[in-house]
Structure formats: C-alpha cells, structure tokens
PDB file of C-alpha atoms in Angstrom:
ATOM      1  CA  UNK A   1      61.338 -31.833 -23.038  1.00  0.00           C
ATOM      2  CA  UNK A   2      62.717 -32.751 -20.152  1.00  0.00           C
ATOM      3  CA  UNK A   3      65.151 -35.778 -20.051  1.00  0.00           C
ATOM      4  CA  UNK A   4      67.036 -37.322 -17.195  1.00  0.00           C
ATOM      5  CA  UNK A   5      69.725 -39.112 -16.837  1.00  0.00           C
ATOM      6  CA  UNK A   6      70.909 -41.437 -13.786  1.00  0.00           C
ATOM      7  CA  UNK A   7      74.261 -42.101 -12.565  1.00  0.00           C
ATOM      8  CA  UNK A   8      75.667 -43.521  -9.769  1.00  0.00           C
ATOM      9  CA  UNK A   9      74.690 -46.910  -9.305  1.00  0.00           C
ATOM     10  CA  UNK A  10      76.909 -50.067  -8.552  1.00  0.00           C
ATOM     11  CA  UNK A  11      77.715 -52.834  -5.838  1.00  0.00           C
ATOM     12  CA  UNK A  12      78.426 -52.687  -2.503  1.00  0.00           C
ATOM     13  CA  UNK A  13      78.353 -54.851   0.794  1.00  0.00           C
ATOM     14  CA  UNK A  14      76.129 -54.322   3.430  1.00  0.00           C
ATOM     15  CA  UNK A  15      76.366 -51.414   5.261  1.00  0.00           C
ATOM     16  CA  UNK A  16      77.881 -49.340   2.483  1.00  0.00           C
ATOM     17  CA  UNK A  17      76.774 -46.187   1.024  1.00  0.00           C
ATOM     18  CA  UNK A  18      76.159 -45.120  -2.957  1.00  0.00           C
ATOM     19  CA  UNK A  19      74.703 -41.564  -4.184  1.00  0.00           C
ATOM     20  CA  UNK A  20      72.747 -41.467  -7.225  1.00  0.00           C
ATOM     21  CA  UNK A  21      72.733 -38.540  -9.017  1.00  0.00           C
ATOM     22  CA  UNK A  22      69.852 -37.542 -11.962  1.00  0.00           C
ATOM     23  CA  UNK A  23      70.971 -34.755 -14.263  1.00  0.00           C
ATOM     24  CA  UNK A  24      67.746 -33.443 -15.819  1.00  0.00           C
ATOM     25  CA  UNK A  25      67.390 -31.126 -18.618  1.00  0.00           C
ATOM     26  CA  UNK A  26      64.322 -28.988 -19.458  1.00  0.00           C
ATOM     27  CA  UNK A  27      62.485 -27.591 -16.546  1.00  0.00           C
ATOM     28  CA  UNK A  28      61.640 -29.603 -13.228  1.00  0.00           C
ATOM     29  CA  UNK A  29      60.928 -27.401 -10.781  1.00  0.00           C
ATOM     30  CA  UNK A  30      57.727 -29.206  -9.415  1.00  0.00           C
ATOM     31  CA  UNK A  31      58.298 -32.581  -8.068  1.00  0.00           C
ATOM     32  CA  UNK A  32      61.221 -35.150  -8.554  1.00  0.00           C
ATOM     33  CA  UNK A  33      61.780 -38.403  -6.961  1.00  0.00           C
ATOM     34  CA  UNK A  34      63.349 -41.954  -6.960  1.00  0.00           C
ATOM     35  CA  UNK A  35      61.740 -45.073  -7.524  1.00  0.00           C
ATOM     36  CA  UNK A  36      63.003 -48.662  -7.485  1.00  0.00           C
ATOM     37  CA  UNK A  37      62.013 -52.094  -8.677  1.00  0.00           C
ATOM     38  CA  UNK A  38      62.633 -55.563  -8.690  1.00  0.00           C
ATOM     39  CA  UNK A  39      61.912 -58.256 -11.160  1.00  0.00           C
ATOM     40  CA  UNK A  40      58.505 -59.427 -10.382  1.00  0.00           C
ATOM     41  CA  UNK A  41      57.239 -56.175  -8.251  1.00  0.00           C
ATOM     42  CA  UNK A  42      55.798 -52.890  -9.251  1.00  0.00           C
ATOM     43  CA  UNK A  43      57.850 -49.892  -9.211  1.00  0.00           C
ATOM     44  CA  UNK A  44      57.486 -48.066  -5.987  1.00  0.00           C
ATOM     45  CA  UNK A  45      58.542 -44.437  -4.415  1.00  0.00           C
ATOM     46  CA  UNK A  46      61.593 -44.227  -2.542  1.00  0.00           C
ATOM     47  CA  UNK A  47      62.088 -40.393  -2.100  1.00  0.00           C
ATOM     48  CA  UNK A  48      60.443 -37.431  -3.383  1.00  0.00           C
ATOM     49  CA  UNK A  49      60.955 -34.121  -3.071  1.00  0.00           C
ATOM     50  CA  UNK A  50      58.589 -31.362  -3.761  1.00  0.00           C
ATOM     51  CA  UNK A  51      60.950 -28.657  -5.025  1.00  0.00           C
ATOM     52  CA  UNK A  52      58.554 -25.466  -4.558  1.00  0.00           C
ATOM     53  CA  UNK A  53      58.146 -26.215  -0.866  1.00  0.00           C
ATOM     54  CA  UNK A  54      61.240 -28.516   0.055  1.00  0.00           C
ATOM     55  CA  UNK A  55      59.040 -30.926   1.318  1.00  0.00           C
ATOM     56  CA  UNK A  56      60.152 -34.293   1.201  1.00  0.00           C
ATOM     57  CA  UNK A  57      58.657 -37.876   1.334  1.00  0.00           C
ATOM     58  CA  UNK A  58      60.352 -41.264   1.883  1.00  0.00           C
ATOM     59  CA  UNK A  59      59.348 -44.842   2.199  1.00  0.00           C
ATOM     60  CA  UNK A  60      59.297 -46.197   5.555  1.00  0.00           C
ATOM     61  CA  UNK A  61      61.852 -48.782   4.668  1.00  0.00           C
ATOM     62  CA  UNK A  62      64.473 -46.185   3.546  1.00  0.00           C
ATOM     63  CA  UNK A  63      63.592 -43.394   6.499  1.00  0.00           C
ATOM     64  CA  UNK A  64      66.899 -42.498   8.552  1.00  0.00           C
ATOM     65  CA  UNK A  65      69.019 -44.039   6.108  1.00  0.00           C
ATOM     66  CA  UNK A  66      68.387 -42.282   2.526  1.00  0.00           C
ATOM     67  CA  UNK A  67      68.477 -38.523   1.870  1.00  0.00           C
ATOM     68  CA  UNK A  68      67.025 -37.190  -1.257  1.00  0.00           C
ATOM     69  CA  UNK A  69      68.485 -33.505  -2.119  1.00  0.00           C
ATOM     70  CA  UNK A  70      68.757 -31.311  -4.990  1.00  0.00           C
ATOM     71  CA  UNK A  71      71.454 -28.794  -6.678  1.00  0.00           C
ATOM     72  CA  UNK A  72      69.481 -26.229  -8.143  1.00  0.00           C
ATOM     73  CA  UNK A  73      72.612 -24.668 -10.020  1.00  0.00           C
ATOM     74  CA  UNK A  74      73.199 -28.135 -11.515  1.00  0.00           C
ATOM     75  CA  UNK A  75      69.374 -29.039 -12.023  1.00  0.00           C
ATOM     76  CA  UNK A  76      70.513 -32.248 -10.420  1.00  0.00           C
ATOM     77  CA  UNK A  77      68.932 -34.689  -8.223  1.00  0.00           C
ATOM     78  CA  UNK A  78      70.940 -37.173  -5.688  1.00  0.00           C
ATOM     79  CA  UNK A  79      69.904 -39.920  -3.334  1.00  0.00           C
ATOM     80  CA  UNK A  80      72.324 -40.775  -0.682  1.00  0.00           C
ATOM     81  CA  UNK A  81      72.109 -44.016   0.296  1.00  0.00           C
ATOM     82  CA  UNK A  82      73.483 -45.001   3.576  1.00  0.00           C
ATOM     83  CA  UNK A  83      73.840 -48.581   5.522  1.00  0.00           C
ATOM     84  CA  UNK A  84      72.690 -50.172   2.563  1.00  0.00           C
ATOM     85  CA  UNK A  85      71.278 -53.556   2.977  1.00  0.00           C
ATOM     86  CA  UNK A  86      70.530 -56.544   0.588  1.00  0.00           C
ATOM     87  CA  UNK A  87      66.679 -55.434   0.235  1.00  0.00           C
ATOM     88  CA  UNK A  88      67.701 -52.337  -1.085  1.00  0.00           C
ATOM     89  CA  UNK A  89      68.989 -54.067  -4.205  1.00  0.00           C
ATOM     90  CA  UNK A  90      66.710 -53.239  -7.162  1.00  0.00           C
ATOM     91  CA  UNK A  91      67.020 -50.840 -10.351  1.00  0.00           C
ATOM     92  CA  UNK A  92      66.578 -47.107  -9.026  1.00  0.00           C
ATOM     93  CA  UNK A  93      64.699 -44.732 -11.629  1.00  0.00           C
ATOM     94  CA  UNK A  94      64.623 -40.891 -11.296  1.00  0.00           C
ATOM     95  CA  UNK A  95      61.314 -39.426 -12.252  1.00  0.00           C
ATOM     96  CA  UNK A  96      59.967 -35.947 -12.946  1.00  0.00           C
ATOM     97  CA  UNK A  97      56.518 -34.340 -13.159  1.00  0.00           C
ATOM     98  CA  UNK A  98      54.430 -30.979 -12.734  1.00  0.00           C
ATOM     99  CA  UNK A  99      52.401 -32.025  -9.380  1.00  0.00           C
ATOM    100  CA  UNK A 100      50.888 -30.197  -6.811  1.00  0.00           C
ATOM    101  CA  UNK A 101      52.541 -30.708  -3.240  1.00  0.00           C
ATOM    102  CA  UNK A 102      49.508 -33.045  -2.476  1.00  0.00           C
ATOM    103  CA  UNK A 103      50.130 -35.612  -5.553  1.00  0.00           C
ATOM    104  CA  UNK A 104      53.716 -35.196  -5.148  1.00  0.00           C
ATOM    105  CA  UNK A 105      54.257 -36.247  -1.414  1.00  0.00           C
ATOM    106  CA  UNK A 106      50.772 -37.438  -0.245  1.00  0.00           C
ATOM    107  CA  UNK A 107      48.773 -39.377  -3.168  1.00  0.00           C
ATOM    108  CA  UNK A 108      52.694 -40.689  -4.642  1.00  0.00           C
ATOM    109  CA  UNK A 109      51.362 -42.751  -7.870  1.00  0.00           C
ATOM    110  CA  UNK A 110      54.111 -43.578 -10.644  1.00  0.00           C
ATOM    111  CA  UNK A 111      51.619 -42.993 -13.497  1.00  0.00           C
ATOM    112  CA  UNK A 112      51.523 -39.425 -12.361  1.00  0.00           C
ATOM    113  CA  UNK A 113      55.087 -39.008 -13.507  1.00  0.00           C
ATOM    114  CA  UNK A 114      55.464 -38.484 -17.158  1.00  0.00           C
ATOM    115  CA  UNK A 115      59.279 -38.409 -17.170  1.00  0.00           C
ATOM    116  CA  UNK A 116      61.499 -41.136 -16.278  1.00  0.00           C
ATOM    117  CA  UNK A 117      65.454 -41.822 -16.602  1.00  0.00           C
ATOM    118  CA  UNK A 118      66.807 -45.135 -17.855  1.00  0.00           C
ATOM    119  CA  UNK A 119      67.389 -46.538 -14.492  1.00  0.00           C
ATOM    120  CA  UNK A 120      70.877 -47.275 -12.527  1.00  0.00           C
ATOM    121  CA  UNK A 121      71.442 -50.398 -10.852  1.00  0.00           C
ATOM    122  CA  UNK A 122      72.134 -51.007  -6.967  1.00  0.00           C
ATOM    123  CA  UNK A 123      73.300 -54.434  -6.050  1.00  0.00           C
ATOM    124  CA  UNK A 124      73.952 -54.720  -2.376  1.00  0.00           C
ATOM    125  CA  UNK A 125      75.567 -57.834  -1.244  1.00  0.00           C
ATOM    126  CA  UNK A 126      75.441 -59.883   2.591  1.00  0.00           C
TER     127      UNK A 126
END
C-alpha cells in the first residue's frame, strides 16, 4: 500500500518561494506528480516525474518557475516553487501511480493516479 504525506505549504507574497515535500511509503518507483485544485475547478497536473527515466512534465503556467525532483534515498518528492503568483494559490496534492512513461508524462489523467496525499494549501498574496 502506498501512502503519501505532503508538507511545506503556506502563505507567501507574490514573487516568493516555497518547497513542497511528499514523503512516500511503499513502492513508488514509477510515476509521481503534483496536482493542484481551487474551489470549483478540476484538479489539474502541475508537474510530473517519470522516475524510471527521469522525464518530466510541467504545465505551461509553471514552466521556468517550478521544479519537480525526488530524493530516492528518502523516497520523497519535492516541488520547488519560485516566483510565485496569486494564480498559484491552490490546494496542492501529491500523487503516485504505476504508469508507463506515455501515460505518466503525455496522457496525464488524474483518474490514472490511485494514490493521493491529503493536500497542502499554498496561498500567494498580491
């Protein structure tokens, strides 16, 4: 059984930085990612990492500002968020799945991720 626990959310001003962490237990050596959701909106992928090959996906809105990475020894996924904007305000969720690279990085559907953390809130003020 895979369990995911996020931490690192908080409140920052525009232009600030935060680093989210997702501590994983269980076997997660396939596909892990970060999704975010705001009230009334669908949960969407922000950044995804295909652990086997190291490939990544980033939503256009975060390219150049966010970086996804993983510490294999700690089995922990990170999301470094820089130059934060008010539109980045959301609940951020860590997710994991046993997926091929194609479904991990190119056909990204939240329904394909069976394992989710509880979420951590990020609030960016203007």
